[in-house]
mmCIF file of C-alpha atoms in Angstrom:
data_model
loop_
_atom_site.group_PDB
_atom_site.id
_atom_site.type_symbol
_atom_site.label_atom_id
_atom_site.label_comp_id
_atom_site.label_asym_id
_atom_site.label_seq_id
_atom_site.Cartn_x
_atom_site.Cartn_y
_atom_site.Cartn_z
ATOM 1 C CA UNK A 117 126.141 270.163 90.043
ATOM 2 C CA UNK A 118 128.189 273.340 90.146
ATOM 3 C CA UNK A 119 131.965 272.817 90.139
ATOM 4 C CA UNK A 120 133.779 273.252 93.438
ATOM 5 C CA UNK A 121 135.858 276.419 93.483
ATOM 6 C CA UNK A 122 138.528 277.527 95.912
ATOM 7 C CA UNK A 123 140.126 280.927 96.387
ATOM 8 C CA UNK A 124 143.457 281.311 94.629
ATOM 9 C CA UNK A 125 146.397 281.109 97.025
ATOM 10 C CA UNK A 126 149.303 283.530 97.074
ATOM 11 C CA UNK A 127 151.909 280.763 96.783
ATOM 12 C CA UNK A 128 151.956 277.464 94.914
ATOM 13 C CA UNK A 129 154.614 274.988 96.074
ATOM 14 C CA UNK A 130 155.491 272.280 93.540
ATOM 15 C CA UNK A 131 157.285 269.122 94.714
ATOM 16 C CA UNK A 132 158.141 266.273 92.304
ATOM 17 C CA UNK A 133 158.176 262.889 94.054
ATOM 18 C CA UNK A 134 159.677 259.559 93.050
ATOM 19 C CA UNK A 135 159.955 256.717 95.580
ATOM 20 C CA UNK A 136 160.017 258.896 98.722
ATOM 21 C CA UNK A 137 157.506 256.889 100.805
ATOM 22 C CA UNK A 138 159.297 257.360 104.116
ATOM 23 C CA UNK A 139 159.901 261.096 103.654
ATOM 24 C CA UNK A 140 156.394 262.201 102.649
ATOM 25 C CA UNK A 141 154.695 262.697 106.061
ATOM 26 C CA UNK A 142 157.600 264.725 107.456
ATOM 27 C CA UNK A 143 157.947 266.679 104.195
ATOM 28 C CA UNK A 144 154.289 267.720 104.222
ATOM 29 C CA UNK A 145 154.351 268.680 107.911
ATOM 30 C CA UNK A 146 157.559 270.706 107.596
ATOM 31 C CA UNK A 147 156.263 272.605 104.586
ATOM 32 C CA UNK A 148 153.026 273.350 106.437
ATOM 33 C CA UNK A 149 154.934 274.505 109.535
ATOM 34 C CA UNK A 150 157.188 276.771 107.452
ATOM 35 C CA UNK A 151 154.302 278.357 105.533
ATOM 36 C CA UNK A 152 152.321 279.042 108.711
ATOM 37 C CA UNK A 153 155.174 281.306 109.831
ATOM 38 C CA UNK A 154 154.436 283.843 107.076
ATOM 39 C CA UNK A 155 151.264 285.704 106.063
ATOM 40 C CA UNK A 156 150.786 284.443 102.491
ATOM 41 C CA UNK A 157 148.208 281.768 101.720
ATOM 42 C CA UNK A 158 149.512 278.670 99.985
ATOM 43 C CA UNK A 159 148.861 275.359 98.278
ATOM 44 C CA UNK A 160 151.155 272.351 97.959
ATOM 45 C CA UNK A 161 151.088 270.525 94.628
ATOM 46 C CA UNK A 162 152.817 267.182 95.147
ATOM 47 C CA UNK A 163 153.416 265.335 91.865
ATOM 48 C CA UNK A 164 154.123 261.611 92.124
ATOM 49 C CA UNK A 165 156.199 260.582 89.116
ATOM 50 C CA UNK A 166 155.106 256.953 88.837
ATOM 51 C CA UNK A 167 156.590 255.778 92.146
ATOM 52 C CA UNK A 168 156.780 252.027 92.781
ATOM 53 C CA UNK A 169 157.118 252.091 96.588
ATOM 54 C CA UNK A 170 153.608 253.191 97.537
ATOM 55 C CA UNK A 171 154.338 256.936 97.544
ATOM 56 C CA UNK A 172 151.236 257.671 95.459
ATOM 57 C CA UNK A 173 148.905 255.950 97.941
ATOM 58 C CA UNK A 174 150.502 257.675 100.903
ATOM 59 C CA UNK A 175 150.233 261.000 99.087
ATOM 60 C CA UNK A 176 146.515 260.461 98.490
ATOM 61 C CA UNK A 177 146.030 259.671 102.179
ATOM 62 C CA UNK A 178 147.810 262.853 103.210
ATOM 63 C CA UNK A 179 145.770 264.945 100.750
ATOM 64 C CA UNK A 180 142.478 263.554 102.095
ATOM 65 C CA UNK A 181 142.908 265.430 105.390
ATOM 66 C CA UNK A 182 144.670 268.583 104.146
ATOM 67 C CA UNK A 183 142.640 270.921 101.922
ATOM 68 C CA UNK A 184 145.763 272.840 100.889
ATOM 69 C CA UNK A 185 147.478 269.692 99.519
ATOM 70 C CA UNK A 186 146.857 268.629 95.909
ATOM 71 C CA UNK A 187 148.075 265.143 94.994
ATOM 72 C CA UNK A 188 148.885 264.690 91.306
ATOM 73 C CA UNK A 189 149.788 261.104 90.351
ATOM 74 C CA UNK A 190 151.323 260.502 86.927
ATOM 75 C CA UNK A 191 150.409 257.182 85.335
ATOM 76 C CA UNK A 192 154.080 256.193 84.913
ATOM 77 C CA UNK A 193 157.570 257.518 85.498
ATOM 78 C CA UNK A 194 158.132 260.380 83.039
ATOM 79 C CA UNK A 195 161.134 262.068 84.642
ATOM 80 C CA UNK A 196 161.627 265.099 86.853
ATOM 81 C CA UNK A 197 161.103 267.676 84.109
ATOM 82 C CA UNK A 198 157.681 266.263 83.209
ATOM 83 C CA UNK A 199 156.724 266.027 86.875
ATOM 84 C CA UNK A 200 157.638 269.667 87.416
ATOM 85 C CA UNK A 201 155.731 270.699 84.302
ATOM 86 C CA UNK A 202 152.673 268.798 85.540
ATOM 87 C CA UNK A 203 152.871 270.889 88.706
ATOM 88 C CA UNK A 204 153.487 274.133 86.797
ATOM 89 C CA UNK A 205 150.389 273.471 84.682
ATOM 90 C CA UNK A 206 148.301 273.475 87.873
ATOM 91 C CA UNK A 207 149.704 276.414 89.853
ATOM 92 C CA UNK A 208 147.318 279.181 90.866
ATOM 93 C CA UNK A 209 149.452 281.364 93.122
ATOM 94 C CA UNK A 210 151.234 284.541 92.084
ATOM 95 C CA UNK A 211 154.445 283.009 93.427
ATOM 96 C CA UNK A 212 155.699 279.511 92.623
ATOM 97 C CA UNK A 213 158.194 277.606 94.794
ATOM 98 C CA UNK A 214 159.901 274.314 93.938
ATOM 99 C CA UNK A 215 161.890 271.918 96.107
ATOM 100 C CA UNK A 216 162.822 268.230 96.202
ATOM 101 C CA UNK A 217 161.012 265.640 98.301
ATOM 102 C CA UNK A 218 164.132 264.061 99.806
ATOM 103 C CA UNK A 219 164.255 266.542 102.732
ATOM 104 C CA UNK A 220 167.736 267.675 101.758
ATOM 105 C CA UNK A 221 166.231 271.059 100.934
ATOM 106 C CA UNK A 222 165.080 272.961 104.022
ATOM 107 C CA UNK A 223 161.346 273.892 103.843
ATOM 108 C CA UNK A 224 162.037 276.509 106.521
ATOM 109 C CA UNK A 225 163.919 278.566 103.908
ATOM 110 C CA UNK A 226 160.809 279.048 101.750
ATOM 111 C CA UNK A 227 159.620 282.174 103.656
ATOM 112 C CA UNK A 228 163.073 283.706 103.115
ATOM 113 C CA UNK A 229 162.731 283.392 99.345
ATOM 114 C CA UNK A 230 159.146 284.672 99.367
ATOM 115 C CA UNK A 231 160.100 287.687 101.468
ATOM 116 C CA UNK A 232 162.730 288.608 98.883
ATOM 117 C CA UNK A 233 160.182 288.426 96.066
ATOM 118 C CA UNK A 234 157.682 290.455 98.082
ATOM 119 C CA UNK A 235 160.121 293.235 98.955
ATOM 120 C CA UNK A 236 162.331 293.368 95.836
ATOM 121 C CA UNK A 237 160.384 294.106 92.621
ATOM 122 C CA UNK A 238 163.629 293.993 90.613
ATOM 123 C CA UNK A 239 163.837 290.195 91.021
ATOM 124 C CA UNK A 240 161.633 287.653 89.232
ATOM 125 C CA UNK A 241 163.337 284.452 90.333
ATOM 126 C CA UNK A 242 165.301 283.385 93.422
ATOM 127 C CA UNK A 243 167.651 280.434 93.013
ATOM 128 C CA UNK A 244 168.872 278.593 96.093
ATOM 129 C CA UNK A 245 172.605 278.099 96.650
ATOM 130 C CA UNK A 246 173.603 275.099 98.771
ATOM 131 C CA UNK A 247 176.662 276.892 100.083
ATOM 132 C CA UNK A 248 177.433 274.219 102.703
ATOM 133 C CA UNK A 249 176.361 271.171 100.747
ATOM 134 C CA UNK A 250 176.056 267.939 102.750
ATOM 135 C CA UNK A 251 176.989 265.416 100.056
ATOM 136 C CA UNK A 252 179.928 263.208 99.178
ATOM 137 C CA UNK A 253 182.830 265.267 97.880
ATOM 138 C CA UNK A 254 184.014 263.163 94.939
ATOM 139 C CA UNK A 255 180.822 261.605 93.636
ATOM 140 C CA UNK A 256 178.463 264.570 94.107
ATOM 141 C CA UNK A 257 180.074 267.906 94.976
ATOM 142 C CA UNK A 258 183.058 267.886 92.594
ATOM 143 C CA UNK A 259 181.032 266.976 89.463
ATOM 144 C CA UNK A 260 178.433 269.558 90.521
ATOM 145 C CA UNK A 261 181.044 272.329 90.824
ATOM 146 C CA UNK A 262 182.474 271.512 87.400
ATOM 147 C CA UNK A 263 179.000 271.336 85.822
ATOM 148 C CA UNK A 264 177.922 274.641 87.399
ATOM 149 C CA UNK A 265 180.990 276.423 86.051
ATOM 150 C CA UNK A 266 180.539 274.943 82.586
ATOM 151 C CA UNK A 267 176.827 275.780 82.414
ATOM 152 C CA UNK A 268 177.390 279.317 83.725
ATOM 153 C CA UNK A 269 180.120 279.943 81.176
ATOM 154 C CA UNK A 270 178.192 278.566 78.221
ATOM 155 C CA UNK A 271 174.757 280.035 79.006
ATOM 156 C CA UNK A 272 176.080 283.332 80.440
ATOM 157 C CA UNK A 273 173.770 282.921 83.467
ATOM 158 C CA UNK A 274 176.190 283.050 86.387
ATOM 159 C CA UNK A 275 175.021 280.874 89.293
ATOM 160 C CA UNK A 276 176.895 278.882 91.904
ATOM 161 C CA UNK A 277 174.339 276.071 92.096
ATOM 162 C CA UNK A 278 172.185 275.082 89.122
ATOM 163 C CA UNK A 279 171.260 271.803 90.798
ATOM 164 C CA UNK A 280 169.507 273.241 93.845
ATOM 165 C CA UNK A 281 165.804 272.430 93.548
ATOM 166 C CA UNK A 282 164.752 275.119 96.048
ATOM 167 C CA UNK A 283 163.724 278.062 93.873
ATOM 168 C CA UNK A 284 161.016 280.719 93.886
ATOM 169 C CA UNK A 285 159.471 282.478 90.891
ATOM 170 C CA UNK A 286 156.896 285.027 89.984
ATOM 171 C CA UNK A 287 154.127 283.153 88.201
ATOM 172 C CA UNK A 288 154.429 284.917 84.788
ATOM 173 C CA UNK A 289 157.949 283.493 84.447
ATOM 174 C CA UNK A 290 156.675 279.948 84.978
ATOM 175 C CA UNK A 291 153.976 280.502 82.372
ATOM 176 C CA UNK A 292 156.576 281.483 79.779
ATOM 177 C CA UNK A 293 158.696 278.322 79.956
ATOM 178 C CA UNK A 294 158.058 274.678 79.110
ATOM 179 C CA UNK A 295 160.099 271.750 80.362
ATOM 180 C CA UNK A 296 160.919 268.752 78.191
ATOM 181 C CA UNK A 297 163.369 265.873 78.484
ATOM 182 C CA UNK A 298 165.688 266.767 81.370
ATOM 183 C CA UNK A 299 165.671 270.546 81.049
ATOM 184 C CA UNK A 300 164.842 271.011 84.741
ATOM 185 C CA UNK A 301 168.600 271.483 85.286
ATOM 186 C CA UNK A 302 168.491 274.570 83.059
ATOM 187 C CA UNK A 303 165.426 276.337 84.457
ATOM 188 C CA UNK A 304 167.477 279.479 85.352
ATOM 189 C CA UNK A 305 168.711 279.680 81.751
ATOM 190 C CA UNK A 306 165.187 279.190 80.392
ATOM 191 C CA UNK A 307 163.880 281.804 82.827
ATOM 192 C CA UNK A 308 166.549 284.309 81.779
ATOM 193 C CA UNK A 309 165.649 283.648 78.147
ATOM 194 C CA UNK A 310 162.043 284.486 79.102
ATOM 195 C CA UNK A 311 163.160 287.797 80.616
ATOM 196 C CA UNK A 312 163.540 286.864 84.274
ATOM 197 C CA UNK A 313 165.829 288.860 86.560
ATOM 198 C CA UNK A 314 167.542 286.275 88.750
ATOM 199 C CA UNK A 315 169.069 286.461 92.211
ATOM 200 C CA UNK A 316 170.846 283.758 94.193
ATOM 201 C CA UNK A 317 170.380 283.238 97.924
ATOM 202 C CA UNK A 318 172.308 280.812 100.193
ATOM 203 C CA UNK A 319 170.017 278.138 101.638
ATOM 204 C CA UNK A 320 170.458 275.264 104.055
ATOM 205 C CA UNK A 321 171.164 271.726 102.915
ATOM 206 C CA UNK A 322 170.895 268.433 104.774
ATOM 207 C CA UNK A 323 172.311 264.973 104.228
ATOM 208 C CA UNK A 324 169.820 262.388 103.037
ATOM 209 C CA UNK A 325 168.633 260.212 105.951
ATOM 210 C CA UNK A 326 165.938 258.108 104.249
ATOM 211 C CA UNK A 327 165.461 256.754 100.763
ATOM 212 C CA UNK A 328 167.926 256.361 97.903
ATOM 213 C CA UNK A 329 169.429 259.134 95.782
ATOM 214 C CA UNK A 330 168.171 259.239 92.187
ATOM 215 C CA UNK A 331 171.321 260.931 90.874
ATOM 216 C CA UNK A 332 174.592 259.334 89.814
ATOM 217 C CA UNK A 333 177.825 260.199 88.052
ATOM 218 C CA UNK A 334 176.274 259.098 84.740
ATOM 219 C CA UNK A 335 174.147 262.252 84.657
ATOM 220 C CA UNK A 336 177.295 264.239 83.764
ATOM 221 C CA UNK A 337 177.129 262.943 80.198
ATOM 222 C CA UNK A 338 173.430 263.777 79.906
ATOM 223 C CA UNK A 339 174.128 267.296 81.153
ATOM 224 C CA UNK A 340 176.650 267.811 78.345
ATOM 225 C CA UNK A 341 174.142 266.707 75.705
ATOM 226 C CA UNK A 342 171.405 268.890 77.191
ATOM 227 C CA UNK A 343 173.841 271.805 77.334
ATOM 228 C CA UNK A 344 174.461 271.513 73.589
ATOM 229 C CA UNK A 345 170.719 271.789 73.057
ATOM 230 C CA UNK A 346 170.469 274.763 75.411
ATOM 231 C CA UNK A 347 173.187 276.637 73.504
ATOM 232 C CA UNK A 348 171.291 276.134 70.267
ATOM 233 C CA UNK A 349 167.927 276.936 71.904
ATOM 234 C CA UNK A 350 169.084 280.199 73.494
ATOM 235 C CA UNK A 351 171.240 281.529 70.653
ATOM 236 C CA UNK A 352 169.743 280.204 67.431
ATOM 237 C CA UNK A 353 166.104 279.366 68.130
ATOM 238 C CA UNK A 354 164.873 282.254 65.977
ATOM 239 C CA UNK A 355 167.699 282.055 63.395
ATOM 240 C CA UNK A 356 168.605 278.409 62.729
ATOM 241 C CA UNK A 357 170.172 279.325 59.388
ATOM 242 C CA UNK A 358 172.928 281.145 61.268
ATOM 243 C CA UNK A 359 173.795 277.924 63.102
ATOM 244 C CA UNK A 360 173.515 275.345 60.332
ATOM 245 C CA UNK A 361 174.361 277.739 57.507
ATOM 246 C CA UNK A 362 177.459 278.990 59.319
ATOM 247 C CA UNK A 363 178.707 275.434 59.814
ATOM 248 C CA UNK A 364 177.854 274.677 56.185
ATOM 249 C CA UNK A 365 179.923 277.607 54.947
ATOM 250 C CA UNK A 366 182.876 276.543 57.102
ATOM 251 C CA UNK A 367 182.741 273.136 55.401
ATOM 252 C CA UNK A 368 181.861 274.198 51.864
ATOM 253 C CA UNK A 369 184.378 277.037 51.547
ATOM 254 C CA UNK A 370 187.563 274.943 51.923
ATOM 255 C CA UNK A 371 185.941 272.278 49.729
ATOM 256 C CA UNK A 372 185.338 274.796 46.950
ATOM 257 C CA UNK A 373 188.885 276.117 47.275
ATOM 258 C CA UNK A 374 190.235 272.574 46.990
ATOM 259 C CA UNK A 375 188.133 271.896 43.898
ATOM 260 C CA UNK A 376 189.162 275.205 42.337
ATOM 261 C CA UNK A 377 192.840 274.394 42.879
ATOM 262 C CA UNK A 378 192.378 270.928 41.401
ATOM 263 C CA UNK A 379 190.601 272.455 38.403
ATOM 264 C CA UNK A 380 193.635 274.627 37.739
ATOM 265 C CA UNK A 381 195.836 271.544 38.040
ATOM 266 C CA UNK A 382 193.613 269.707 35.572
ATOM 267 C CA UNK A 383 193.802 272.568 33.060
ATOM 268 C CA UNK A 384 197.576 272.463 33.332
ATOM 269 C CA UNK A 385 197.537 268.788 32.349
ATOM 270 C CA UNK A 386 197.814 267.055 35.727
ATOM 271 C CA UNK A 387 195.912 263.817 36.451
ATOM 272 C CA UNK A 388 193.559 264.434 39.378
ATOM 273 C CA UNK A 389 191.113 261.530 38.961
ATOM 274 C CA UNK A 390 192.561 259.318 41.664
ATOM 275 C CA UNK A 391 193.731 261.924 44.122
ATOM 276 C CA UNK A 392 192.221 261.693 47.650
ATOM 277 C CA UNK A 393 192.099 265.475 47.720
ATOM 278 C CA UNK A 394 189.389 265.383 45.046
ATOM 279 C CA UNK A 395 187.166 263.186 47.159
ATOM 280 C CA UNK A 396 187.793 265.386 50.212
ATOM 281 C CA UNK A 397 186.812 268.515 48.283
ATOM 282 C CA UNK A 398 183.620 266.965 46.927
ATOM 283 C CA UNK A 399 182.686 265.611 50.373
ATOM 284 C CA UNK A 400 183.204 268.994 52.057
ATOM 285 C CA UNK A 401 181.070 270.785 49.461
ATOM 286 C CA UNK A 402 178.254 268.239 49.700
ATOM 287 C CA UNK A 403 178.257 268.338 53.508
ATOM 288 C CA UNK A 404 178.276 272.124 53.486
ATOM 289 C CA UNK A 405 175.325 272.297 51.090
ATOM 290 C CA UNK A 406 173.394 269.839 53.248
ATOM 291 C CA UNK A 407 173.918 271.916 56.395
ATOM 292 C CA UNK A 408 172.810 275.064 54.562
ATOM 293 C CA UNK A 409 169.708 273.246 53.304
ATOM 294 C CA UNK A 410 168.894 272.134 56.867
ATOM 295 C CA UNK A 411 169.245 275.755 58.002
ATOM 296 C CA UNK A 412 166.830 276.942 55.307
ATOM 297 C CA UNK A 413 164.280 274.308 56.329
ATOM 298 C CA UNK A 414 164.738 275.394 59.938
ATOM 299 C CA UNK A 415 164.064 279.021 58.970
ATOM 300 C CA UNK A 416 160.824 278.001 57.242
ATOM 301 C CA UNK A 417 159.703 275.960 60.271
ATOM 302 C CA UNK A 418 160.560 278.850 62.606
ATOM 303 C CA UNK A 419 158.521 281.242 60.489
ATOM 304 C CA UNK A 420 155.551 278.851 60.445
ATOM 305 C CA UNK A 421 155.831 278.269 64.208
ATOM 306 C CA UNK A 422 155.779 281.926 65.194
ATOM 307 C CA UNK A 423 153.266 283.117 62.608
ATOM 308 C CA UNK A 424 150.814 280.381 63.600
ATOM 309 C CA UNK A 425 150.891 281.588 67.221
ATOM 310 C CA UNK A 426 152.885 278.632 68.516
ATOM 311 C CA UNK A 427 155.371 280.774 70.403
ATOM 312 C CA UNK A 428 156.361 284.291 71.380
ATOM 313 C CA UNK A 429 159.236 286.121 69.751
ATOM 314 C CA UNK A 430 159.728 288.452 72.715
ATOM 315 C CA UNK A 431 158.343 289.539 76.089
ATOM 316 C CA UNK A 432 158.009 293.169 77.138
ATOM 317 C CA UNK A 433 156.811 295.371 79.998
ATOM 318 C CA UNK A 434 154.547 298.331 79.190
ATOM 319 C CA UNK A 435 154.190 301.350 81.466
ATOM 320 C CA UNK A 436 151.720 304.207 81.824
ATOM 321 C CA UNK A 437 148.011 304.921 81.800
ATOM 322 C CA UNK A 438 147.712 304.673 78.011
ATOM 323 C CA UNK A 439 149.217 301.194 77.985
ATOM 324 C CA UNK A 440 146.801 300.209 80.750
ATOM 325 C CA UNK A 441 143.851 301.508 78.741
ATOM 326 C CA UNK A 442 144.873 299.870 75.456
ATOM 327 C CA UNK A 443 145.369 296.379 76.874
ATOM 328 C CA UNK A 444 142.894 293.729 77.906
ATOM 329 C CA UNK A 445 143.363 291.152 80.657
ATOM 330 C CA UNK A 446 144.351 287.727 79.373
ATOM 331 C CA UNK A 447 143.168 284.410 80.750
ATOM 332 C CA UNK A 448 146.523 283.764 82.421
ATOM 333 C CA UNK A 449 146.269 286.844 84.594
ATOM 334 C CA UNK A 450 148.590 289.078 82.543
ATOM 335 C CA UNK A 451 147.611 292.170 80.602
ATOM 336 C CA UNK A 452 148.009 291.478 76.895
ATOM 337 C CA UNK A 453 147.652 293.703 73.886
ATOM 338 C CA UNK A 454 145.249 292.051 71.418
ATOM 339 C CA UNK A 455 147.435 292.701 68.374
ATOM 340 C CA UNK A 456 150.807 291.974 69.972
ATOM 341 C CA UNK A 457 152.706 288.841 68.898
ATOM 342 C CA UNK A 458 154.055 288.326 72.412
ATOM 343 C CA UNK A 459 152.776 288.667 75.959
ATOM 344 C CA UNK A 460 153.188 292.077 77.530
ATOM 345 C CA UNK A 461 152.930 292.782 81.216
ATOM 346 C CA UNK A 462 151.462 296.215 81.846
ATOM 347 C CA UNK A 463 152.998 298.104 84.751
ATOM 348 C CA UNK A 464 151.479 301.434 85.885
#
């Protein structure tokens, strides 16, 4: 039997779902109504992240009567980042849109984001900004404001609202990033690292009317830990020795100075055997050497990773007829030079 094929849509909408049984029928209908108002063809990829309230069964029932709806049911709860990645792995459209399933995002704003991508070639990603956010001030909005300012300052990607799930991308950007852990909060930073040009657009926001929020104040601490990783990932991914070696030098240098001073004291006849300063100097030198050794191992792993084809060192756009002639189309829909170590998009 020949496999069933379907024409590729213009837009792929990815929605991660966890225990949103009551919201699913209205969510699907409102997305369909919004997408019928614009000319682009579309598919909805709804990813159930191991729900326990029957959301997966309801999603399968909805998909049975809607050819544009693809129900993806994960075998257990993996987290929002994994659910989004499961959807990203299945997109076929040249544009990708994400939003939450709690109906706090407005599906009617999707055409607005798509119109911006269609008419503005200088933008690769549109991030929604819940300018009039309908959430509790102390438990939700205040921590969000503080987190947005901290993330913007540290990552140098200035956005008002990192937490808004309503976003739109050109597909090549999605293909360049991978989500692990809880990195869905930092998709704009990952996209910028992959070369995306980002714009922010105010979108509507509604108060939750059904279901229970999956977010709490405890996520603030997880954001801080993830932010530490993002700083390392964006600044030192290709040069780990600069991170670990720099810290090692900061520790080893004062330790060596302490030991040198104690050596002079010893030569002058002083008793240094029981002095705490001796132990501090030795400890600082040992810690510094260990950090430098970790940096060297990291450099070797980075070299192995990139030379084995595990990742791309850079992304570039190529222009002109000669670039078009020298490149061959890749399986992911981009034009790629056969000998290049990184993907290149050819623009005439």
